[in-house]
Amino acid sequence: MSENNMKTVILIGARGKMGQAALTGLGKHKVITAGLSGDVDHIVDITDEQSIEALYQKVGHFDAVVNTVGVCEYAPFTEMSESQWMTTVMSKMMGQINLVRIGQKYIADGGSFTLISGILNVKPIPLAIADATTSGAIDTFAKCVAHEMPRGIRINVINPTVLKEAWDVYGEMMPGFEPVPSTLVGKAFERSVDGFISGQVLYVDA
Amino acid sequence: MSENNMKTVILIGARGKMGQAALTGLGKHKVITAGLSGDVDHIVDITDEQSIEALYQKVGHFDAVVNTVGVCEYAPFTEMSESQWMTTVMSKMMGQINLVRIGQKYIADGGSFTLISGILNVKPIPLAIADATTSGAIDTFAKCVAHEMPRGIRINVINPTVLKEAWDVYGEMMPGFEPVPSTLVGKAFERSVDGFISGQVLYVDA
């Protein structure tokens, strides 16, 4: 690896399990960590446009944005409230769209955005309709918006199944799913950040 | 046709071009028309939960809801504002989800919902990123939520290309697209309302 391949990558949600998975694929880069709280370089709330704009302005030069967060509410469809829907829409969907909408003004030429969706839009399960619907929106968004990104900027989405490292939390609601190791999901992030692909949904499923 | 097959269908957006297309497939049913304004049986604004609830309460018994409306804003992605995004999200996406969320409490056993998306999530064009993204969300929503609809209620989405009857308005922004006749789109609505399918995206494309 030459130093010329080293990029400055903003990793949002760095302390979460998906953030840690992404990190395993970003070893050759300068990673700037961001998140809602905790031991990160910058605090950011992706549901707040001003917070997103402030993050980009504070970082200055960067080549890639990797987002691993998006709050989802879980409930049976017949019981899910408008407020639960909107929490999910404003975070997992509009939060990520705003990361790209605002970030395209600041990111370096030829930079990349890597967003996160999740396998439940392809393999639906009870309680997850808002998660699935917003994942479908984000997969579609990346596939379509790639055609109009300026200055050679790329965009992809990682659509993983559940992580082995999160199986103790999610396993019970996902019978018959096979978890994948974080390092395999990390490879998908690496392929998005270090490759030349754009407008793709990178499924990581078993 | 026996009278037993006659259903009471609420058609939202009845006076629009897509509503008129749907109407060509609903000839055997009792159609109750609804829309934002004009010569309809009931006024309804799908972005307003109270308005949706009032519509269902006023109609009383109904077997099917056919929605043909959803406001979309069109702009290049780099110029589209948060407000333009939210107009589209709250109408085409959340408006339709709320039609189902609220309507599932009122619709007859074995009833059906038929929503509208549009081919631009599959065939992207400039200016249409919000339309495409919310169409992707609605297609995903219908495919996933079908599994948890109560009381034998079905749900499908019609995903049409541009209508021949609307080509004078949209043709210029859709080079290389082949419009389809309204009557062909009407057949897709008929297949959703009169069939037994659920969780399907019915593409009508040429």
mmCIF file of N, CA, C and O in Angstrom, chain A residues 7 18 37 42 102 105 112 124 178 188 191:
data_model
loop_
_atom_site.group_PDB
_atom_site.id
_atom_site.type_symbol
_atom_site.label_atom_id
_atom_site.label_comp_id
_atom_site.label_asym_id
_atom_site.label_seq_id
_atom_site.Cartn_x
_atom_site.Cartn_y
_atom_site.Cartn_z
ATOM 1 N N LYS A 7 -6.675 7.638 2.621
ATOM 2 C CA LYS A 7 -7.722 8.640 2.537
ATOM 3 C C LYS A 7 -8.109 9.092 3.940
ATOM 4 O O LYS A 7 -7.938 8.354 4.907
ATOM 5 N N MET A 18 -21.766 -1.812 14.332
ATOM 6 C CA MET A 18 -21.592 -1.694 12.884
ATOM 7 C C MET A 18 -20.413 -0.781 12.564
ATOM 8 O O MET A 18 -19.699 -1.004 11.589
ATOM 9 N N SER A 37 -22.400 10.391 20.870
ATOM 10 C CA SER A 37 -21.828 10.603 22.196
ATOM 11 C C SER A 37 -20.621 9.704 22.351
ATOM 12 O O SER A 37 -20.316 8.895 21.478
ATOM 13 N N HIS A 42 -15.564 13.700 16.929
ATOM 14 C CA HIS A 42 -16.587 14.740 16.774
ATOM 15 C C HIS A 42 -17.956 14.189 17.133
ATOM 16 O O HIS A 42 -18.299 13.076 16.743
ATOM 17 N N ILE A 102 -25.714 17.399 2.110
ATOM 18 C CA ILE A 102 -24.859 18.459 2.645
ATOM 19 C C ILE A 102 -23.389 18.124 2.374
ATOM 20 O O ILE A 102 -22.595 18.987 2.000
ATOM 21 N N LYS A 105 -21.178 19.009 -0.855
ATOM 22 C CA LYS A 105 -20.591 20.348 -1.014
ATOM 23 C C LYS A 105 -19.165 20.401 -0.460
ATOM 24 O O LYS A 105 -18.370 21.252 -0.862
ATOM 25 N N SER A 112 -16.121 9.567 -1.696
ATOM 26 C CA SER A 112 -17.197 8.568 -1.690
ATOM 27 C C SER A 112 -18.035 8.654 -0.423
ATOM 28 O O SER A 112 -17.528 9.005 0.651
ATOM 29 N N PRO A 124 -38.034 -9.850 5.088
ATOM 30 C CA PRO A 124 -38.849 -9.204 6.128
ATOM 31 C C PRO A 124 -39.111 -10.103 7.323
ATOM 32 O O PRO A 124 -39.230 -11.323 7.186
ATOM 33 N N GLU A 178 -28.695 -16.350 9.496
ATOM 34 C CA GLU A 178 -27.310 -16.734 9.778
ATOM 35 C C GLU A 178 -26.484 -15.459 9.920
ATOM 36 O O GLU A 178 -26.340 -14.692 8.965
ATOM 37 N N ALA A 188 -16.917 -5.242 2.875
ATOM 38 C CA ALA A 188 -17.851 -4.523 1.999
ATOM 39 C C ALA A 188 -17.608 -3.014 2.092
ATOM 40 O O ALA A 188 -17.591 -2.310 1.069
ATOM 41 N N ARG A 191 -14.538 -2.324 0.166
ATOM 42 C CA ARG A 191 -14.755 -2.384 -1.277
ATOM 43 C C ARG A 191 -15.424 -1.095 -1.765
ATOM 44 O O ARG A 191 -15.132 -0.612 -2.853
#
